Coordinates of C-alpha atoms in Angstrom, one line a residue:
M185 CA 0.1 0.0 0.0
S186 CA 1.2 3.3 -0.8
L187 CA 0.8 6.7 1.2
T188 CA 1.1 10.4 0.2
R189 CA 2.7 12.8 2.6
H190 CA 2.6 16.5 2.3
A191 CA 5.9 18.2 3.8
T192 CA 6.3 22.0 4.1
T193 CA 9.1 24.1 3.7
Q194 CA 9.7 27.3 5.8
R195 CA 9.6 30.3 3.3
L196 CA 12.5 32.7 3.9
D197 CA 10.5 35.7 2.7
G198 CA 8.2 35.3 5.8
N199 CA 5.1 34.0 3.9
L200 CA 3.0 30.9 4.7
P201 CA 4.8 27.6 4.0
V202 CA 4.1 26.0 0.7
P203 CA 3.1 22.3 0.6
T204 CA 5.2 19.9 -1.5
L205 CA 3.9 16.6 -2.4
R206 CA 6.0 13.3 -1.7
V207 CA 4.9 10.0 -2.4
V208 CA 5.8 7.2 0.0
D209 CA 5.9 3.5 -0.5
G210 CA 5.3 0.7 2.3
A211 CA 8.9 0.7 2.9
G212 CA 8.9 4.4 3.8
D213 CA 11.2 5.4 0.9
L214 CA 10.5 8.8 -1.0
R215 CA 9.9 8.2 -4.6
P216 CA 11.3 10.8 -7.1
R217 CA 9.3 13.9 -7.7
E218 CA 7.7 13.3 -11.4
T219 CA 7.6 17.0 -12.1
T220 CA 10.7 19.5 -12.4
A221 CA 11.0 21.1 -9.1
V222 CA 11.9 24.9 -10.2
L223 CA 13.1 27.7 -7.6
I224 CA 12.5 31.4 -8.9
A225 CA 14.7 33.9 -7.8
H226 CA 13.5 37.5 -8.5
G227 CA 13.9 40.9 -6.7
D228 CA 10.5 42.3 -7.6
K229 CA 7.6 40.4 -5.5
L230 CA 5.1 40.8 -8.2
A231 CA 7.3 39.5 -10.8
R232 CA 7.8 36.2 -8.4
A233 CA 4.1 35.8 -7.9
G234 CA 3.4 36.5 -11.6
M235 CA 5.9 33.9 -12.9
R236 CA 4.6 31.3 -10.2
A237 CA 1.2 31.8 -11.3
L238 CA 1.8 31.6 -15.0
L239 CA 3.8 28.3 -14.5
E240 CA 1.2 26.8 -12.0
P241 CA -1.0 25.3 -15.0
E242 CA 2.2 23.5 -16.3
A243 CA 1.5 20.0 -15.1
D244 CA 5.3 19.1 -15.5
I245 CA 6.7 22.0 -13.7
D246 CA 6.2 22.5 -9.8
V247 CA 7.6 25.9 -8.5
I248 CA 8.7 24.5 -4.7
E249 CA 9.7 27.9 -3.6
T250 CA 10.7 31.7 -4.5
A251 CA 13.6 34.0 -3.4
A252 CA 13.8 37.6 -3.3
D253 CA 17.6 38.0 -3.1
G254 CA 21.0 36.4 -3.6
E255 CA 21.4 34.9 -0.2
Q256 CA 17.8 33.5 -0.1
V257 CA 18.1 31.6 -3.4
L258 CA 21.6 30.1 -2.1
A259 CA 20.0 29.0 1.4
L260 CA 16.9 27.5 -0.7
A261 CA 19.2 25.8 -3.2
R262 CA 21.3 24.2 -0.5
A263 CA 17.9 23.2 1.4
L264 CA 15.9 22.1 -1.3
H265 CA 18.0 20.9 -4.3
P266 CA 15.7 22.2 -7.1
D267 CA 16.1 20.7 -10.6
V268 CA 16.3 24.2 -12.1
A269 CA 16.9 27.6 -10.5
I270 CA 15.5 30.5 -12.2
I271 CA 17.6 33.6 -11.4
D272 CA 17.1 37.2 -12.5
M273 CA 20.2 39.1 -13.4
A274 CA 18.9 42.1 -11.5
L275 CA 18.7 40.0 -8.2
P276 CA 19.3 42.2 -5.4
G277 CA 21.8 41.4 -2.3
A278 CA 24.5 39.5 -4.5
D279 CA 25.8 39.4 -8.2
A280 CA 23.7 36.8 -10.1
V281 CA 26.6 35.5 -11.8
E282 CA 28.6 35.1 -8.6
V283 CA 25.3 33.2 -7.4
T284 CA 25.0 30.9 -10.3
R285 CA 28.8 30.1 -9.8
R286 CA 28.1 29.2 -6.2
I287 CA 25.1 27.2 -6.9
L288 CA 26.9 25.1 -9.4
T289 CA 30.1 24.5 -7.5
E290 CA 28.8 24.0 -3.9
P291 CA 28.1 20.2 -3.2
A292 CA 25.3 21.4 -0.8
C293 CA 23.4 22.8 -3.7
G294 CA 23.2 19.2 -5.2
S295 CA 22.6 18.9 -9.0
T296 CA 20.8 22.2 -9.6
R297 CA 20.9 23.7 -13.3
V298 CA 20.5 27.3 -13.7
L299 CA 18.4 29.4 -16.2
L300 CA 19.1 33.2 -16.1
L301 CA 16.7 36.0 -17.1
S302 CA 17.7 39.3 -18.2
A303 CA 16.1 42.4 -19.6
S304 CA 19.6 43.1 -21.0
G305 CA 20.9 41.3 -24.0
E306 CA 24.5 42.8 -23.8
D307 CA 27.0 40.4 -24.8
R308 CA 29.3 40.9 -21.8
V309 CA 26.2 39.9 -19.6
V310 CA 25.6 36.9 -21.8
F311 CA 29.3 35.5 -21.6
A312 CA 29.4 36.3 -18.0
A313 CA 26.8 34.1 -17.2
L314 CA 27.7 31.2 -19.6
R315 CA 31.3 31.3 -18.2
A316 CA 29.8 31.0 -14.7
G317 CA 28.1 27.8 -15.9
A318 CA 24.3 29.0 -16.6
I319 CA 22.9 26.3 -18.9
G320 CA 20.2 28.7 -20.0
F321 CA 19.9 32.4 -20.7
L322 CA 16.7 34.3 -21.8
H323 CA 16.3 37.9 -22.8
D324 CA 12.9 39.4 -22.2
P325 CA 11.1 35.9 -22.5
D326 CA 7.5 35.2 -22.6
L327 CA 5.6 32.4 -20.6
G328 CA 6.0 29.8 -23.4
E329 CA 9.7 30.6 -23.7
V330 CA 10.4 30.1 -19.9
A331 CA 8.4 26.9 -19.6
S332 CA 10.2 25.3 -22.7
A333 CA 13.6 26.7 -21.3
I334 CA 12.7 24.9 -17.9
R335 CA 12.1 21.7 -19.7
A336 CA 15.3 21.9 -21.8
V337 CA 17.5 23.0 -18.9
A338 CA 16.1 20.0 -16.8
R339 CA 17.1 17.6 -19.2
G340 CA 20.6 19.0 -19.8
A341 CA 20.0 20.9 -22.8
A342 CA 21.1 24.5 -23.4
A343 CA 18.2 26.9 -23.6
L344 CA 19.2 30.3 -25.2
S345 CA 17.1 33.0 -26.6
P346 CA 17.6 33.4 -30.5
G347 CA 19.2 36.7 -30.1
V348 CA 21.4 35.4 -27.4
A349 CA 22.6 32.3 -29.5
R350 CA 23.2 34.8 -32.4
C351 CA 25.5 37.2 -30.4
L352 CA 27.5 34.1 -29.0
I353 CA 28.0 32.6 -32.4
E354 CA 29.0 36.4 -34.0
E355 CA 31.5 36.6 -31.2
I356 CA 33.1 33.3 -31.8
A357 CA 32.9 33.9 -35.6
A358 CA 34.7 37.4 -34.9
Q359 CA 37.8 35.9 -33.3
P360 CA 40.8 34.6 -35.4
S361 CA 40.8 31.3 -36.5
P362 CA 43.0 29.2 -34.1
D363 CA 46.3 28.1 -35.7
R364 CA 47.2 25.8 -32.9
G365 CA 44.6 23.0 -34.2
A366 CA 42.0 21.4 -32.3
P367 CA 42.5 21.4 -28.3
E368 CA 44.4 18.4 -26.9
Q369 CA 41.1 17.1 -25.4
L370 CA 39.5 16.9 -28.8
E371 CA 41.9 14.4 -29.9
E372 CA 40.8 12.0 -27.3
L373 CA 37.1 11.9 -28.9
T374 CA 36.2 9.0 -31.2
P375 CA 35.2 9.9 -34.8
R376 CA 31.5 9.2 -33.4
E377 CA 31.9 11.6 -30.5
R378 CA 33.2 14.3 -32.8
E379 CA 30.2 13.9 -34.7
V380 CA 27.8 13.9 -31.7
M381 CA 29.5 16.8 -30.5
A382 CA 28.9 18.6 -33.8
L383 CA 25.2 17.7 -33.4
V384 CA 24.9 19.3 -30.1
A385 CA 26.4 22.4 -31.4
S386 CA 23.9 22.5 -33.9
G387 CA 21.4 22.6 -31.3
L388 CA 19.9 19.1 -31.3
S389 CA 18.6 17.4 -28.3
N390 CA 19.7 13.9 -27.2
D391 CA 16.5 12.5 -28.8
E392 CA 17.1 14.3 -32.1
I393 CA 20.8 13.1 -32.0
A394 CA 19.4 9.4 -31.5
D395 CA 17.0 9.9 -34.4
R396 CA 19.7 11.4 -36.6
L397 CA 22.4 8.6 -36.0
V398 CA 19.5 5.9 -35.7
V399 CA 20.5 5.0 -32.2
S400 CA 18.6 4.9 -28.7
R401 CA 18.2 7.8 -26.7
A402 CA 20.2 6.3 -23.8
T403 CA 23.3 5.8 -26.5
A404 CA 23.1 9.1 -27.5
K405 CA 23.1 10.4 -23.8
T406 CA 25.7 8.3 -23.0
H407 CA 28.0 9.7 -26.0
V408 CA 27.1 13.1 -24.8
G409 CA 28.3 12.3 -21.2
R410 CA 31.4 10.8 -22.3
I411 CA 32.2 13.9 -24.2
L412 CA 31.5 16.2 -21.3
G413 CA 33.9 14.1 -19.2
K414 CA 36.8 13.9 -21.8
L415 CA 36.6 17.7 -22.5
S416 CA 36.1 18.6 -18.8
V417 CA 33.4 20.9 -19.4
R418 CA 30.2 21.3 -17.2
N419 CA 27.4 21.5 -19.7
R420 CA 26.3 21.4 -23.1
A421 CA 26.6 25.4 -23.5
E422 CA 30.4 25.0 -22.8
M423 CA 30.5 22.2 -25.3
V424 CA 28.8 24.4 -28.1
T425 CA 31.6 27.1 -27.2
L426 CA 34.4 24.6 -27.4
A427 CA 33.1 23.2 -30.6
Y428 CA 33.2 26.5 -32.3
E429 CA 36.3 27.9 -30.8
S430 CA 38.4 24.7 -31.8
G431 CA 36.8 24.8 -35.4
L432 CA 34.9 21.4 -35.3
V433 CA 32.0 23.5 -36.4
R434 CA 31.8 26.8 -38.1
P435 CA 29.1 29.4 -37.9
R436 CA 27.0 29.6 -40.8
Q437 CA 27.4 32.8 -42.7
P438 CA 24.5 35.3 -43.1
A439 CA 23.1 35.1 -46.6
P440 CA 24.2 38.2 -48.8
T441 CA 21.5 40.8 -49.2
D442 CA 20.8 43.3 -52.0

């Protein structure tokens, strides 16, 4: 026989606790949550409430808590281990890039992935966020973009607004072509792993890579994991950057205009 247990977490902003559903089997073991657990960090109270309300109808997304500043989001990430932390770049109390770096490097924060939101699409902001390890960066997104990005980030895929992806590619394309050849780590990749890396850099998900190569999703995921390990990069966004910087793939040149 199985039982359900409602556990509550103490909110740091002083509001009422939020119930979190857990399913417990007869042996007392907690079953994994079937939804993606999300922590929202935004300095504006109305923005936090609005984003939470807009995401509430999404059956596969569970907003488990919100934070008003950098210290709160760090404390909640350590305590709750959300799957995805959505952090606004204008978060008060601490630099959002530094908060991102700490969430991704502190063992106490678990395996939380970070999706950053910003009203600014400036290159320096984007690059700082990606260097800190954020796997997603959205510039002025709508609800549909946020929900889709949460799902992508939760499964380990990069989520970038079109303008953000374009400025990243343009920056890499503007750099001089490396004359030192491929990085030493790339030499450790098998031909199949290089092919998978190029497909990741093209924006394909694990499912799409599996379809393209006519292999199982598990096999595609294994290839991606091995590539990350061999290259010593933390996520797909860093893998994509290295793919372009190394010359493994090259940015598409814009079509000439009249």
